[in-house]
Amino acid sequence: MASGQVRASHILIKHQGSRRKSSWRDPEGRVISATTRDAAVAQLQSLRDDVVSGTAKFDAVASRYSDCSSAKRGGDLGPFGRGQMQKPFEDATYALKVGEVSEIVDTDSGVHIIMRTG
C-alpha cells in the first residue's frame, strides 16, 4: 500500500434514497426502491451487531448482504487514498483503527458499515 493509504471492507445496504437503485442482489432495483432509509439502517444495525458480537464474520455477511459488487470479495475494497471515496466514507475509514468496525455511515450510495483492514 502506498503511504497515506488505508484498506477497508464494507457492507452497503441501498435504499430508495440511493443514487443507483440496483445492485447484483437486486438488478431491477425493486427491493431497493421499496426500502426506506430507516429499514436499511435497521437491517444494517442488526448485521453490525452480529459482526461485533462475533456471531458472524464480516466477510461472510458482506458476501451475502452487501449491495456493492465488492461483496464477491467479502466486502474488500482494497487500498485507497484520500479523495478516492465519498467524503463521509473516507472520513469514517481514516478514523478507525485496523480491525475496528464503524457505526453506520451515510453516503449517496446508501448506508454502510466499514471495517478497516489496513
Coordinates of C-alpha atoms in Angstrom, one line a residue:
M1 CA 0.0 0.0 0.0
A2 CA 1.2 3.5 -0.8
S3 CA 1.9 5.9 2.0
G4 CA -1.2 7.6 3.4
Q5 CA -3.5 4.8 2.0
V6 CA -5.9 2.7 4.0
R7 CA -7.6 -0.6 3.2
A8 CA -11.1 -1.4 4.2
S9 CA -14.0 -3.7 3.7
H10 CA -17.6 -2.6 3.8
I11 CA -21.2 -3.7 3.8
L12 CA -23.6 -1.5 1.8
I13 CA -27.3 -1.5 2.1
K14 CA -29.0 0.6 -0.6
H15 CA -32.4 2.3 -0.2
Q16 CA -34.8 4.5 -2.1
G17 CA -32.6 7.5 -1.5
S18 CA -29.5 5.8 -3.0
R19 CA -28.2 7.3 -6.2
R20 CA -28.2 4.0 -8.1
K21 CA -31.2 1.8 -7.2
S22 CA -29.9 -1.5 -8.5
S23 CA -27.3 -4.0 -7.3
W24 CA -26.1 -7.5 -8.0
R25 CA -28.6 -8.7 -5.5
D26 CA -31.4 -6.6 -7.0
P27 CA -30.7 -5.9 -10.7
E28 CA -34.2 -4.5 -11.3
G29 CA -34.0 -2.3 -8.2
R30 CA -37.4 -3.5 -6.9
V31 CA -36.4 -4.2 -3.4
I32 CA -34.1 -1.2 -3.1
S33 CA -36.8 1.2 -4.4
A34 CA -39.2 -0.1 -1.8
T35 CA -36.6 0.1 1.1
T36 CA -36.7 3.2 3.3
R37 CA -33.5 4.5 4.8
D38 CA -34.8 3.6 8.2
A39 CA -35.4 0.0 7.1
A40 CA -31.9 -0.1 5.6
V41 CA -30.4 1.2 8.8
A42 CA -32.3 -1.3 10.9
Q43 CA -31.1 -4.2 8.7
L44 CA -27.5 -2.9 8.8
Q45 CA -27.6 -2.4 12.6
S46 CA -28.7 -6.0 13.0
L47 CA -25.8 -7.2 10.8
R48 CA -23.4 -5.0 12.6
D49 CA -24.5 -6.4 16.0
D50 CA -23.8 -9.9 14.7
V51 CA -20.3 -9.0 13.5
V52 CA -19.3 -7.1 16.6
S53 CA -20.6 -9.8 18.9
G54 CA -18.7 -12.4 16.9
T55 CA -21.9 -14.3 15.9
A56 CA -21.0 -13.7 12.2
K57 CA -17.8 -13.0 10.2
F58 CA -17.7 -9.6 8.4
D59 CA -16.7 -11.1 5.1
A60 CA -19.4 -13.7 5.2
V61 CA -22.0 -11.1 6.0
A62 CA -20.7 -8.8 3.2
S63 CA -20.8 -11.7 0.7
R64 CA -24.4 -12.4 1.4
Y65 CA -26.0 -9.0 2.1
S66 CA -23.9 -6.1 0.7
D67 CA -25.3 -4.3 -2.3
C68 CA -21.8 -3.5 -3.5
S69 CA -20.0 -5.6 -6.1
S70 CA -17.2 -5.9 -3.6
A71 CA -19.5 -8.5 -1.9
K72 CA -17.9 -11.2 -4.0
R73 CA -14.6 -10.3 -2.3
G74 CA -16.1 -10.3 1.2
G75 CA -16.6 -6.6 1.0
D76 CA -12.9 -5.8 0.4
L77 CA -12.4 -2.5 -1.4
G78 CA -8.6 -2.8 -1.5
P79 CA -6.3 0.1 -0.7
F80 CA -7.4 3.7 -1.3
G81 CA -6.2 7.2 -0.5
R82 CA -7.8 10.4 0.3
G83 CA -10.1 11.8 -2.4
Q84 CA -11.0 8.4 -3.8
M85 CA -14.1 7.6 -1.8
Q86 CA -17.2 9.8 -0.9
K87 CA -16.1 12.1 1.9
P88 CA -18.2 10.6 4.8
F89 CA -16.9 7.1 3.9
E90 CA -13.3 8.3 3.7
D91 CA -13.5 10.2 7.0
A92 CA -15.1 7.2 8.8
T93 CA -12.4 4.8 7.4
Y94 CA -9.5 7.0 8.4
A95 CA -10.9 7.4 11.9
L96 CA -10.9 3.7 12.5
K97 CA -8.1 1.6 13.9
V98 CA -7.2 -1.6 11.9
G99 CA -9.8 -4.3 12.9
E100 CA -12.4 -1.8 14.1
V101 CA -15.9 -1.7 12.7
S102 CA -17.6 1.7 12.1
E103 CA -21.0 2.8 13.2
I104 CA -23.4 3.3 10.3
V105 CA -22.1 5.7 7.7
D106 CA -24.5 7.5 5.3
T107 CA -23.4 8.3 1.7
D108 CA -25.1 9.0 -1.6
S109 CA -24.7 5.2 -2.3
G110 CA -26.7 4.1 0.8
V111 CA -25.8 3.1 4.3
H112 CA -22.5 1.3 5.2
I113 CA -20.6 -0.3 7.9
I114 CA -16.8 -0.2 7.4
M115 CA -14.1 -2.4 8.8
R116 CA -10.6 -1.0 8.4
T117 CA -8.3 -3.8 7.4
G118 CA -5.1 -1.9 6.7

